[in-house]
Short mmCIF file of C-alpha atoms in Angstrom, two decimals:
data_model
loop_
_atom_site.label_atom_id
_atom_site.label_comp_id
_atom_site.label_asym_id
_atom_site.label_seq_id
_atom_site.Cartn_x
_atom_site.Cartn_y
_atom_site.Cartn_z
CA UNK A 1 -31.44 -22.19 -9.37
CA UNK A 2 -28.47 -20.20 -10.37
CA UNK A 3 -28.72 -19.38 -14.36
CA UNK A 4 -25.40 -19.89 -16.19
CA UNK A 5 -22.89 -16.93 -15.48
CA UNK A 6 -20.46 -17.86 -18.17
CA UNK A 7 -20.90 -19.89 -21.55
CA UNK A 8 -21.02 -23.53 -21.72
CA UNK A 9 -17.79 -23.20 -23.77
CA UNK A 10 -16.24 -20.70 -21.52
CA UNK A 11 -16.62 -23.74 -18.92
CA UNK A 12 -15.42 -26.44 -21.41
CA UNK A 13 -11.97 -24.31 -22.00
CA UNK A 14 -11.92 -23.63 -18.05
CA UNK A 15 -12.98 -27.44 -17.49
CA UNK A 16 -10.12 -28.28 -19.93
CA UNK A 17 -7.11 -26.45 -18.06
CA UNK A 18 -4.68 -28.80 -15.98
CA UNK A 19 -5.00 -28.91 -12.12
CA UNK A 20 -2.18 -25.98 -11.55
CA UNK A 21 -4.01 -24.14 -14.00
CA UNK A 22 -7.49 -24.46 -12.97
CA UNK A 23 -6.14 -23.91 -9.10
CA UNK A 24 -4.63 -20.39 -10.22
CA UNK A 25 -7.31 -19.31 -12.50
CA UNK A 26 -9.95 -20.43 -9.52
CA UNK A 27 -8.80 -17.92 -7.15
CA UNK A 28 -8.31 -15.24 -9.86
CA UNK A 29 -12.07 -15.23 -10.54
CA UNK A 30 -12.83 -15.70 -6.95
CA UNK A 31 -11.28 -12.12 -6.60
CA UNK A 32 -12.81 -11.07 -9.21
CA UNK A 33 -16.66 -11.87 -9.05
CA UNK A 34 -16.60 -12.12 -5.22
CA UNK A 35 -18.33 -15.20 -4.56
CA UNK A 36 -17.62 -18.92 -5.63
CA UNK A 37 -20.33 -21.71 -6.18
CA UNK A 38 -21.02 -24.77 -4.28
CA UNK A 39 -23.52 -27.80 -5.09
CA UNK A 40 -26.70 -28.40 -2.98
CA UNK A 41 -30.12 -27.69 -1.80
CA UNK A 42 -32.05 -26.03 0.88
CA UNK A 43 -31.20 -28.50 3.27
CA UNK A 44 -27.66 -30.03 2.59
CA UNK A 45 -24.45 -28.98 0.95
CA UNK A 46 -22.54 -31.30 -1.21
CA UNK A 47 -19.46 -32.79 0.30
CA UNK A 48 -16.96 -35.74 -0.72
CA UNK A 49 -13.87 -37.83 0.25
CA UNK A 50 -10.19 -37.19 -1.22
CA UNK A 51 -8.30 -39.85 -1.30
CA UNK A 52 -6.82 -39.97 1.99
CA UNK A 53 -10.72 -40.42 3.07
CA UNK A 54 -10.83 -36.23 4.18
CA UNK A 55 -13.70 -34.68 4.01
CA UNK A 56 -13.62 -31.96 1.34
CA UNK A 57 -15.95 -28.89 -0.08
CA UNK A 58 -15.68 -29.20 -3.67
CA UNK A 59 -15.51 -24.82 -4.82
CA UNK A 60 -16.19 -24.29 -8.17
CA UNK A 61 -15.66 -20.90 -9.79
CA UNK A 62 -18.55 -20.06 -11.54
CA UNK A 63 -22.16 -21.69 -11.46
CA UNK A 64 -21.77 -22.97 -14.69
CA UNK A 65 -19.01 -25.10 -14.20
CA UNK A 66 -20.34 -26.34 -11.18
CA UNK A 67 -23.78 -26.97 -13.26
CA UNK A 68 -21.28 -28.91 -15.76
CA UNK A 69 -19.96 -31.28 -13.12
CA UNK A 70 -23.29 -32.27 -11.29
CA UNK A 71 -26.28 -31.37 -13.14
CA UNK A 72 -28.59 -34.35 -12.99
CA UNK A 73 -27.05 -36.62 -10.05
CA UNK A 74 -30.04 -35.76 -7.74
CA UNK A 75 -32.93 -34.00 -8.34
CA UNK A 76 -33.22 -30.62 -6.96
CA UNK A 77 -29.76 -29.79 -6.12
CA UNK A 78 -28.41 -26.25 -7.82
CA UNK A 79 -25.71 -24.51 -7.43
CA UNK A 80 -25.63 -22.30 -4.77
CA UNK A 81 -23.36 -18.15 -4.57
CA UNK A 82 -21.57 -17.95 -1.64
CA UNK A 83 -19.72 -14.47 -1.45
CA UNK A 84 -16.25 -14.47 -0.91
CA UNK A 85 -16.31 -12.66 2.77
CA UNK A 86 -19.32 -14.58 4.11
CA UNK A 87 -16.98 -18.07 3.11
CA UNK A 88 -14.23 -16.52 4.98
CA UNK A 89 -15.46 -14.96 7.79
CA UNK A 90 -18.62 -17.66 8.46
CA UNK A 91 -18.02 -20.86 6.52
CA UNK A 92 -14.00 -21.61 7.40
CA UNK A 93 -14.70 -21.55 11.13
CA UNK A 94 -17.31 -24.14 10.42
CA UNK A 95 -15.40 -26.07 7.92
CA UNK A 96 -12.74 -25.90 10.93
CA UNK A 97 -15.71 -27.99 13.72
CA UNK A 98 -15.85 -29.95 10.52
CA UNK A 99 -12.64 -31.20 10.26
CA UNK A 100 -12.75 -30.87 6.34
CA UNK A 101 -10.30 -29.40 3.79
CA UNK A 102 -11.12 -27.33 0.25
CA UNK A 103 -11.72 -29.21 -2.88
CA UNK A 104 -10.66 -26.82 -6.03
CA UNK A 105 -12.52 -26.81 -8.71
CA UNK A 106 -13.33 -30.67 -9.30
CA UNK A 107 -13.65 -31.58 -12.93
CA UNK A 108 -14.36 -35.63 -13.52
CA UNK A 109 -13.19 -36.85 -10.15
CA UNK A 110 -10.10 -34.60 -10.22
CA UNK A 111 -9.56 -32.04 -7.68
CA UNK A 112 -7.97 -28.51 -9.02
CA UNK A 113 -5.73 -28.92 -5.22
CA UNK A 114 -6.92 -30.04 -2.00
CA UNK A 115 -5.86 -27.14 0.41
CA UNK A 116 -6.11 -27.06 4.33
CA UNK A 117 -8.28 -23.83 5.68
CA UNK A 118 -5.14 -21.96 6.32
CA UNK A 119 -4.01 -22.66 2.99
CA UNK A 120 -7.41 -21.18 0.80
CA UNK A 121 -7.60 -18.39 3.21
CA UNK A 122 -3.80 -17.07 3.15
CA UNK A 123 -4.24 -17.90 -1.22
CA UNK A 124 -7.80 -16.29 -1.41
CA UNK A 125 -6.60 -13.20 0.70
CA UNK A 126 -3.14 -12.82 -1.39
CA UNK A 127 -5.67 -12.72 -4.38
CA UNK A 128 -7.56 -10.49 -3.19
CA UNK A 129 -5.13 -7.81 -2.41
CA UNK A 130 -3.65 -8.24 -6.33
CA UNK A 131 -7.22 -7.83 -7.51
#
């Protein structure tokens, strides 16, 4: 289980930014630390429905956030480091078979953005080159 990697009211300020904000602040830590979070277990990732009924990966920035926004729904399920280049290189070509799209930073039902594959890969590799 991932220990928290910010404070709890480092994620409530994050947690409190509007969608644009917590879209462009995602990928700026994303660049930064290298990795981003997603929620699971050993077995199964979690993934969820937009409203156009899409399958999406909800991302989350930091562990802690991610922590914030699921702790307790089922037993056993943690959030989980994926590093950036590992996401790109191994996890969009899958997400592609998968037909599924990139949830941003969810925060009470509310996606940060819902981007396409192309979309988080041409926004995570723009951020990358400013970092």
């Amino acid at each position: 289980m991932a220990r928290d990697d910010i404070s709890r009211g480092q994620a409530e300020r994050l947690r409190g930014l509007d969608e644009a904000a917590r879209a462009a602040k995602t990928f700026e830590i994303l660049a930064d630390r290298g990795a981003l979070w997603v929620w699971g277990d050993e077995d199964e990732i979690l993934f969820s429905e937009n409203g156009e009924r899409r399958t999406v990966l909800p991302i989350w920035p930091h562990a802690t956030v991610a922590r914030l926004e699921n702790e307790g729904e089922v037993s056993g399920e943690h959030a989980i480091r994926i590093p950036i280049d590992a996401f790109l290189n191994e996890w969009l070509p899958q997400l592609a078979e998968d037909d599924a799209d990139i949830a941003l930073f969810p925060v009470e039902d509310r996606n940060a953005a819902v981007l396409t594959l192309a979309e988080f890969r041409s926004r995570m590799t723009a951020a990358l080159r400013l970092n």
